[in-house]
PDB file of C-alpha atoms in Angstrom:
ATOM      1  CA  ALA A  20     101.756 124.827  91.227  1.00 71.00           C
ATOM      2  CA  GLN A  21     104.643 123.033  92.768  1.00 78.00           C
ATOM      3  CA  SER A  22     105.980 119.950  91.386  1.00 88.00           C
ATOM      4  CA  VAL A  23     108.746 117.580  92.118  1.00 94.00           C
ATOM      5  CA  SER A  24     110.991 115.663  89.701  1.00 95.00           C
ATOM      6  CA  GLN A  25     112.620 112.315  90.325  1.00 96.00           C
ATOM      7  CA  HIS A  26     115.552 112.069  87.598  1.00 88.00           C
ATOM      8  CA  ASN A  27     115.678 108.229  87.220  1.00 90.00           C
ATOM      9  CA  HIS A  28     112.698 105.994  86.726  1.00 93.00           C
ATOM     10  CA  HIS A  29     114.657 102.586  87.782  1.00 96.00           C
ATOM     11  CA  VAL A  30     117.910 102.073  89.359  1.00 97.00           C
ATOM     12  CA  ILE A  31     119.416  98.638  89.293  1.00 97.00           C
ATOM     13  CA  LEU A  32     122.613  98.686  91.787  1.00 97.00           C
ATOM     14  CA  SER A  33     124.520  95.503  93.459  1.00 97.00           C
ATOM     15  CA  GLU A  34     124.952  95.086  97.061  1.00 97.00           C
ATOM     16  CA  ALA A  35     126.866  97.229  98.642  1.00 97.00           C
ATOM     17  CA  ALA A  36     127.048 100.073  96.157  1.00 97.00           C
ATOM     18  CA  SER A  37     126.411 103.558  97.330  1.00 98.00           C
ATOM     19  CA  LEU A  38     122.929 105.142  96.479  1.00 97.00           C
ATOM     20  CA  GLU A  39     121.902 108.626  95.547  1.00 97.00           C
ATOM     21  CA  LEU A  40     118.345 109.432  94.003  1.00 97.00           C
ATOM     22  CA  GLY A  41     118.038 112.908  92.731  1.00 97.00           C
ATOM     23  CA  CYS A  42     114.899 114.792  93.624  1.00 97.00           C
ATOM     24  CA  ASN A  43     114.208 118.629  92.579  1.00 96.00           C
ATOM     25  CA  TYR A  44     111.002 120.863  93.471  1.00 93.00           C
ATOM     26  CA  SER A  45     109.717 124.054  91.916  1.00 89.00           C
ATOM     27  CA  TYR A  46     108.939 126.245  94.867  1.00 75.00           C
ATOM     28  CA  GLY A  47     111.275 128.656  95.793  1.00 68.00           C
ATOM     29  CA  GLY A  48     110.405 129.908  98.662  1.00 74.00           C
ATOM     30  CA  THR A  49     109.696 127.787 101.980  1.00 78.00           C
ATOM     31  CA  VAL A  50     109.695 123.755 101.758  1.00 83.00           C
ATOM     32  CA  ASN A  51     108.557 120.934 103.832  1.00 89.00           C
ATOM     33  CA  LEU A  52     110.149 118.075 101.952  1.00 93.00           C
ATOM     34  CA  PHE A  53     109.973 114.454 102.442  1.00 94.00           C
ATOM     35  CA  TRP A  54     111.169 110.710 101.292  1.00 96.00           C
ATOM     36  CA  TYR A  55     108.881 107.768 101.242  1.00 95.00           C
ATOM     37  CA  VAL A  56     109.996 104.271 100.426  1.00 96.00           C
ATOM     38  CA  GLN A  57     107.119 101.470  99.279  1.00 94.00           C
ATOM     39  CA  TYR A  58     108.746  98.038  99.788  1.00 94.00           C
ATOM     40  CA  PRO A  59     106.836  95.571  97.527  1.00 92.00           C
ATOM     41  CA  GLY A  60     103.358  94.675  98.813  1.00 87.00           C
ATOM     42  CA  GLN A  61     103.725  97.395 101.709  1.00 89.00           C
ATOM     43  CA  HIS A  62     101.816 100.630 102.417  1.00 90.00           C
ATOM     44  CA  LEU A  63     104.214 103.754 101.827  1.00 92.00           C
ATOM     45  CA  GLN A  64     106.694 104.675 104.783  1.00 92.00           C
ATOM     46  CA  LEU A  65     107.711 107.543 105.787  1.00 92.00           C
ATOM     47  CA  LEU A  66     111.753 107.086 105.256  1.00 95.00           C
ATOM     48  CA  LEU A  67     112.910 110.971 106.527  1.00 94.00           C
ATOM     49  CA  LYS A  68     111.729 114.485 106.452  1.00 92.00           C
ATOM     50  CA  TYR A  69     112.726 118.183 106.431  1.00 93.00           C
ATOM     51  CA  PHE A  70     111.008 121.310 107.795  1.00 89.00           C
ATOM     52  CA  SER A  71     114.356 123.399 108.617  1.00 88.00           C
ATOM     53  CA  GLY A  72     117.380 123.588 110.809  1.00 91.00           C
ATOM     54  CA  ASP A  73     120.550 121.215 109.308  1.00 94.00           C
ATOM     55  CA  PRO A  74     119.778 120.431 105.750  1.00 94.00           C
ATOM     56  CA  LEU A  75     121.384 116.994 105.978  1.00 97.00           C
ATOM     57  CA  VAL A  76     118.837 114.911 107.353  1.00 96.00           C
ATOM     58  CA  LYS A  77     118.963 111.459 108.399  1.00 96.00           C
ATOM     59  CA  GLY A  78     116.316 109.372 108.187  1.00 95.00           C
ATOM     60  CA  ILE A  79     115.440 105.753 109.163  1.00 93.00           C
ATOM     61  CA  LYS A  80     117.403 102.464 107.719  1.00 94.00           C
ATOM     62  CA  GLY A  81     120.403 104.396 107.398  1.00 96.00           C
ATOM     63  CA  PHE A  82     119.251 106.640 104.655  1.00 97.00           C
ATOM     64  CA  GLU A  83     119.873 110.404 104.559  1.00 97.00           C
ATOM     65  CA  ALA A  84     118.900 113.187 102.516  1.00 98.00           C
ATOM     66  CA  GLU A  85     120.673 116.968 102.074  1.00 96.00           C
ATOM     67  CA  PHE A  86     118.573 119.768 101.299  1.00 95.00           C
ATOM     68  CA  ILE A  87     120.129 122.381  98.818  1.00 94.00           C
ATOM     69  CA  LYS A  88     117.965 125.642  98.745  1.00 91.00           C
ATOM     70  CA  SER A  89     120.288 127.280  95.565  1.00 92.00           C
ATOM     71  CA  LYS A  90     119.841 123.856  93.744  1.00 93.00           C
ATOM     72  CA  PHE A  91     116.138 123.301  94.517  1.00 93.00           C
ATOM     73  CA  SER A  92     117.162 119.795  95.239  1.00 95.00           C
ATOM     74  CA  PHE A  93     116.548 116.922  98.199  1.00 97.00           C
ATOM     75  CA  ASN A  94     118.807 114.228  97.297  1.00 97.00           C
ATOM     76  CA  LEU A  95     118.695 110.922  98.792  1.00 98.00           C
ATOM     77  CA  ARG A  96     121.570 108.933  99.745  1.00 98.00           C
ATOM     78  CA  LYS A  97     122.638 105.525 101.283  1.00 98.00           C
ATOM     79  CA  PRO A  98     126.515 104.630 101.729  1.00 97.00           C
ATOM     80  CA  SER A  99     126.059 101.082 101.037  1.00 97.00           C
ATOM     81  CA  VAL A 100     122.758  99.498  99.797  1.00 97.00           C
ATOM     82  CA  GLN A 101     121.510  96.023 101.171  1.00 97.00           C
ATOM     83  CA  TRP A 102     118.970  93.749  98.952  1.00 96.00           C
ATOM     84  CA  SER A 103     116.332  94.828 101.417  1.00 96.00           C
ATOM     85  CA  ASP A 104     116.652  98.399  99.832  1.00 97.00           C
ATOM     86  CA  THR A 105     114.487  96.682  96.808  1.00 97.00           C
ATOM     87  CA  ALA A 106     111.538  98.973  96.638  1.00 97.00           C
ATOM     88  CA  GLU A 107     110.326 102.296  95.071  1.00 96.00           C
ATOM     89  CA  TYR A 108     111.053 105.879  96.395  1.00 97.00           C
ATOM     90  CA  PHE A 109     108.785 108.814  96.752  1.00 96.00           C
ATOM     91  CA  CYS A 110     110.214 112.094  97.210  1.00 96.00           C
ATOM     92  CA  ALA A 111     107.570 114.849  98.213  1.00 93.00           C
ATOM     93  CA  VAL A 112     107.017 118.517  98.619  1.00 91.00           C
ATOM     94  CA  LEU A 113     103.792 119.706 100.788  1.00 86.00           C
ATOM     95  CA  ASN A 114     102.007 121.960  98.906  1.00 77.00           C
ATOM     96  CA  TYR A 115     100.374 124.714 101.350  1.00 69.00           C
ATOM     97  CA  GLY A 116      97.702 127.176 100.928  1.00 59.00           C
ATOM     98  CA  GLY A 117      96.908 128.829 104.064  1.00 52.00           C
ATOM     99  CA  SER A 118      95.677 126.120 106.810  1.00 51.00           C
ATOM    100  CA  GLN A 119      95.691 123.515 103.957  1.00 61.00           C
ATOM    101  CA  GLY A 120      98.102 121.309 102.945  1.00 70.00           C
ATOM    102  CA  ASN A 121      98.713 118.346 101.154  1.00 81.00           C
ATOM    103  CA  LEU A 122     101.775 116.210  99.406  1.00 87.00           C
ATOM    104  CA  ILE A 123     102.793 116.370  95.795  1.00 90.00           C
ATOM    105  CA  PHE A 124     104.385 113.361  94.911  1.00 93.00           C
ATOM    106  CA  GLY A 125     107.326 112.604  92.417  1.00 95.00           C
ATOM    107  CA  LYS A 126     106.465 110.076  89.899  1.00 94.00           C
ATOM    108  CA  GLY A 127     109.390 107.720  91.950  1.00 96.00           C
ATOM    109  CA  THR A 128     112.192 105.533  91.488  1.00 96.00           C
ATOM    110  CA  LYS A 129     112.402 101.835  91.069  1.00 96.00           C
ATOM    111  CA  LEU A 130     115.739 100.511  93.126  1.00 98.00           C
ATOM    112  CA  SER A 131     116.244  97.184  92.608  1.00 97.00           C
ATOM    113  CA  VAL A 132     119.526  95.698  94.487  1.00 97.00           C
ATOM    114  CA  LYS A 133     121.231  92.257  93.084  1.00 96.00           C
ATOM    115  CA  PRO A 134     122.459  90.164  95.833  1.00 90.00           C
TER     116      PRO A 134
ATOM    117  CA  LYS B  26      98.197 100.293 117.996  1.00 61.00           C
ATOM    118  CA  ALA B  27      96.502  99.292 114.548  1.00 71.00           C
ATOM    119  CA  GLY B  28      97.304 101.020 111.446  1.00 91.00           C
ATOM    120  CA  VAL B  29      95.373 103.075 108.940  1.00 95.00           C
ATOM    121  CA  THR B  30      93.055 100.069 107.346  1.00 96.00           C
ATOM    122  CA  GLN B  31      91.551 100.232 104.006  1.00 97.00           C
ATOM    123  CA  THR B  32      88.741  98.340 102.725  1.00 97.00           C
ATOM    124  CA  PRO B  33      88.256  96.374 100.761  1.00 97.00           C
ATOM    125  CA  ARG B  34      91.646  95.649  99.695  1.00 95.00           C
ATOM    126  CA  TYR B  35      90.599  94.593  95.856  1.00 96.00           C
ATOM    127  CA  LEU B  36      87.762  95.724  93.819  1.00 96.00           C
ATOM    128  CA  ILE B  37      86.466  95.013  90.081  1.00 97.00           C
ATOM    129  CA  LYS B  38      83.910  97.204  88.719  1.00 97.00           C
ATOM    130  CA  THR B  39      82.946  97.873  85.322  1.00 97.00           C
ATOM    131  CA  ARG B  40      82.701 100.950  83.376  1.00 97.00           C
ATOM    132  CA  GLY B  41      79.422 103.185  84.392  1.00 97.00           C
ATOM    133  CA  GLN B  42      79.564 101.741  87.859  1.00 97.00           C
ATOM    134  CA  GLN B  43      79.760 103.840  91.064  1.00 97.00           C
ATOM    135  CA  VAL B  44      82.040 102.415  93.884  1.00 98.00           C
ATOM    136  CA  THR B  45      82.613 102.893  97.639  1.00 98.00           C
ATOM    137  CA  LEU B  46      86.157 102.543  99.439  1.00 98.00           C
ATOM    138  CA  SER B  47      86.232 103.016 103.321  1.00 98.00           C
ATOM    139  CA  CYS B  48      89.364 104.187 105.608  1.00 98.00           C
ATOM    140  CA  SER B  49      89.569 103.616 109.244  1.00 97.00           C
ATOM    141  CA  PRO B  50      92.621 106.166 110.517  1.00 96.00           C
ATOM    142  CA  ILE B  51      94.708 105.249 113.510  1.00 94.00           C
ATOM    143  CA  SER B  52      92.959 106.018 116.714  1.00 93.00           C
ATOM    144  CA  GLY B  53      93.219 109.506 117.875  1.00 91.00           C
ATOM    145  CA  HIS B  54      93.949 110.704 114.288  1.00 92.00           C
ATOM    146  CA  ARG B  55      91.443 113.099 112.925  1.00 92.00           C
ATOM    147  CA  SER B  56      92.593 113.991 109.432  1.00 93.00           C
ATOM    148  CA  VAL B  57      92.019 111.336 106.551  1.00 95.00           C
ATOM    149  CA  SER B  58      93.782 112.196 103.060  1.00 94.00           C
ATOM    150  CA  TRP B  59      93.112 110.437  99.892  1.00 96.00           C
ATOM    151  CA  TYR B  60      95.576 109.678  97.152  1.00 95.00           C
ATOM    152  CA  GLN B  61      95.210 107.742  93.876  1.00 97.00           C
ATOM    153  CA  GLN B  62      98.306 106.161  92.335  1.00 94.00           C
ATOM    154  CA  THR B  63      98.723 104.943  88.786  1.00 94.00           C
ATOM    155  CA  PRO B  64     101.832 104.178  86.641  1.00 89.00           C
ATOM    156  CA  GLY B  65     101.215 106.792  84.458  1.00 88.00           C
ATOM    157  CA  GLN B  66     100.339 109.930  86.867  1.00 90.00           C
ATOM    158  CA  GLY B  67     101.699 108.675  90.146  1.00 91.00           C
ATOM    159  CA  LEU B  68     100.410 109.682  93.511  1.00 93.00           C
ATOM    160  CA  GLN B  69      97.690 112.360  93.172  1.00 94.00           C
ATOM    161  CA  PHE B  70      96.290 113.913  96.068  1.00 92.00           C
ATOM    162  CA  LEU B  71      92.475 113.843  95.947  1.00 95.00           C
ATOM    163  CA  PHE B  72      91.122 115.198  99.129  1.00 91.00           C
ATOM    164  CA  GLU B  73      91.489 115.811 102.793  1.00 93.00           C
ATOM    165  CA  TYR B  74      88.732 115.626 105.708  1.00 94.00           C
ATOM    166  CA  PHE B  75      89.083 116.655 109.069  1.00 93.00           C
ATOM    167  CA  SER B  76      86.447 116.687 111.791  1.00 92.00           C
ATOM    168  CA  GLU B  77      83.947 115.657 109.074  1.00 94.00           C
ATOM    169  CA  THR B  78      84.210 118.436 106.776  1.00 93.00           C
ATOM    170  CA  GLN B  79      86.398 118.448 103.369  1.00 91.00           C
ATOM    171  CA  ARG B  80      89.341 120.836 104.025  1.00 89.00           C
ATOM    172  CA  ASN B  81      90.819 120.700 100.958  1.00 87.00           C
ATOM    173  CA  LYS B  82      90.821 118.916  97.172  1.00 89.00           C
ATOM    174  CA  GLY B  83      93.102 118.233  94.454  1.00 90.00           C
ATOM    175  CA  ASN B  84      91.950 118.493  90.753  1.00 90.00           C
ATOM    176  CA  PHE B  85      89.617 115.789  90.139  1.00 95.00           C
ATOM    177  CA  PRO B  86      86.242 115.652  88.682  1.00 96.00           C
ATOM    178  CA  GLY B  87      83.071 115.579  90.749  1.00 95.00           C
ATOM    179  CA  ARG B  88      82.636 112.286  90.214  1.00 97.00           C
ATOM    180  CA  PHE B  89      84.959 111.657  92.701  1.00 97.00           C
ATOM    181  CA  SER B  90      83.560 112.750  96.383  1.00 97.00           C
ATOM    182  CA  GLY B  91      83.751 111.581  99.896  1.00 97.00           C
ATOM    183  CA  ARG B  92      82.809 112.136 103.386  1.00 97.00           C
ATOM    184  CA  GLN B  93      83.975 111.842 106.766  1.00 97.00           C
ATOM    185  CA  PHE B  94      81.904 110.317 110.021  1.00 97.00           C
ATOM    186  CA  SER B  95      82.006 111.281 113.410  1.00 96.00           C
ATOM    187  CA  ASN B  96      84.852 108.509 114.481  1.00 95.00           C
ATOM    188  CA  SER B  97      86.614 110.019 111.635  1.00 95.00           C
ATOM    189  CA  ARG B  98      86.211 107.001 109.530  1.00 97.00           C
ATOM    190  CA  SER B  99      86.170 108.112 105.915  1.00 98.00           C
ATOM    191  CA  GLU B 100      84.847 106.707 102.838  1.00 98.00           C
ATOM    192  CA  MET B 101      85.323 107.757  99.090  1.00 98.00           C
ATOM    193  CA  ASN B 102      82.759 107.216  96.310  1.00 98.00           C
ATOM    194  CA  VAL B 103      83.694 107.363  92.373  1.00 98.00           C
ATOM    195  CA  SER B 104      80.897 107.764  90.392  1.00 96.00           C
ATOM    196  CA  THR B 105      80.146 106.420  86.073  1.00 97.00           C
ATOM    197  CA  LEU B 106      83.330 104.820  86.580  1.00 97.00           C
ATOM    198  CA  GLU B 107      85.464 104.816  84.094  1.00 97.00           C
ATOM    199  CA  LEU B 108      88.542 102.723  82.679  1.00 96.00           C
ATOM    200  CA  GLY B 109      90.860 105.608  83.738  1.00 96.00           C
ATOM    201  CA  ASP B 110      90.024 105.383  86.963  1.00 97.00           C
ATOM    202  CA  SER B 111      92.069 102.209  87.192  1.00 98.00           C
ATOM    203  CA  ALA B 112      94.502 102.574  90.628  1.00 97.00           C
ATOM    204  CA  LEU B 113      95.652 101.955  94.045  1.00 96.00           C
ATOM    205  CA  TYR B 114      93.741 104.396  96.247  1.00 97.00           C
ATOM    206  CA  LEU B 115      95.458 105.613  99.288  1.00 96.00           C
ATOM    207  CA  CYS B 116      94.202 106.672 102.584  1.00 95.00           C
ATOM    208  CA  ALA B 117      96.260 108.535 104.776  1.00 94.00           C
ATOM    209  CA  SER B 118      95.773 109.593 108.282  1.00 93.00           C
ATOM    210  CA  SER B 119      97.254 112.401 110.648  1.00 89.00           C
ATOM    211  CA  THR B 120      96.795 114.343 114.205  1.00 87.00           C
ATOM    212  CA  ARG B 121      96.475 117.554 112.381  1.00 80.00           C
ATOM    213  CA  GLN B 122      94.691 119.362 109.471  1.00 79.00           C
ATOM    214  CA  GLY B 123      96.583 120.465 106.440  1.00 72.00           C
ATOM    215  CA  GLY B 124      99.920 118.848 107.646  1.00 65.00           C
ATOM    216  CA  GLN B 125     101.893 115.710 106.485  1.00 75.00           C
ATOM    217  CA  PRO B 126     100.082 112.358 106.342  1.00 76.00           C
ATOM    218  CA  GLN B 127     101.921 110.485 108.847  1.00 75.00           C
ATOM    219  CA  HIS B 128     100.536 106.862 107.904  1.00 89.00           C
ATOM    220  CA  PHE B 129      99.342 105.141 105.095  1.00 93.00           C
ATOM    221  CA  GLY B 130      96.780 102.221 104.695  1.00 95.00           C
ATOM    222  CA  ASP B 131      98.223  99.402 101.981  1.00 94.00           C
ATOM    223  CA  GLY B 132      95.487 100.891 100.063  1.00 95.00           C
ATOM    224  CA  THR B 133      92.669  99.437  97.927  1.00 97.00           C
ATOM    225  CA  ARG B 134      93.114  98.515  94.309  1.00 96.00           C
ATOM    226  CA  LEU B 135      90.380  98.882  91.724  1.00 98.00           C
ATOM    227  CA  SER B 136      90.353  97.572  88.771  1.00 97.00           C
ATOM    228  CA  ILE B 137      87.710  98.800  86.063  1.00 97.00           C
ATOM    229  CA  LEU B 138      86.710  96.363  83.199  1.00 93.00           C
TER     230      LEU B 138
END
């Protein structure tokens, strides 16, 4: 079964610092990867996704992620964080079984940005 | 365009009771997926419904069930509630089966006393 690991449980940064959140997945074949964000009191929102092609994926709000197949990684990055980026971030992989599919999520990383 | 609507937002039940949660997908979306979110286990897939049929199921006991109506609205039922069922239950909708859930609702917070 596929699994997703997010290494950092809680990250605390000051505004303008650079961000990198780690994500590793277990499956060695074709993967579809996602990052979701959950702002306090709000629903999960899709930040970005990778299906194929350019391994550097750009998402909303200045976020990007790099798919490195050899490392089974899909790390999320942002050059300069803002206080409004305080949220919980989830990495996910699409688990395929024929025509069926469901997301397998990592445990999440809480990001706190100090103003 | 209205988003995914889940009702109720909060629910308090006691052990042994049963509960029904509702999810109205975005108009035109025929796939509805349910996820359970807890601090310990994170987000876990419960099941997916598409065109009124359960298409995929996660590793949850039979106490967890669901259904989908002809208008794509879905309900999730949990019988014989246990303390460990306390969680945020999220619903997500999509235009197609088996793909990435495109939009999530705000969730129903279920607390078991």
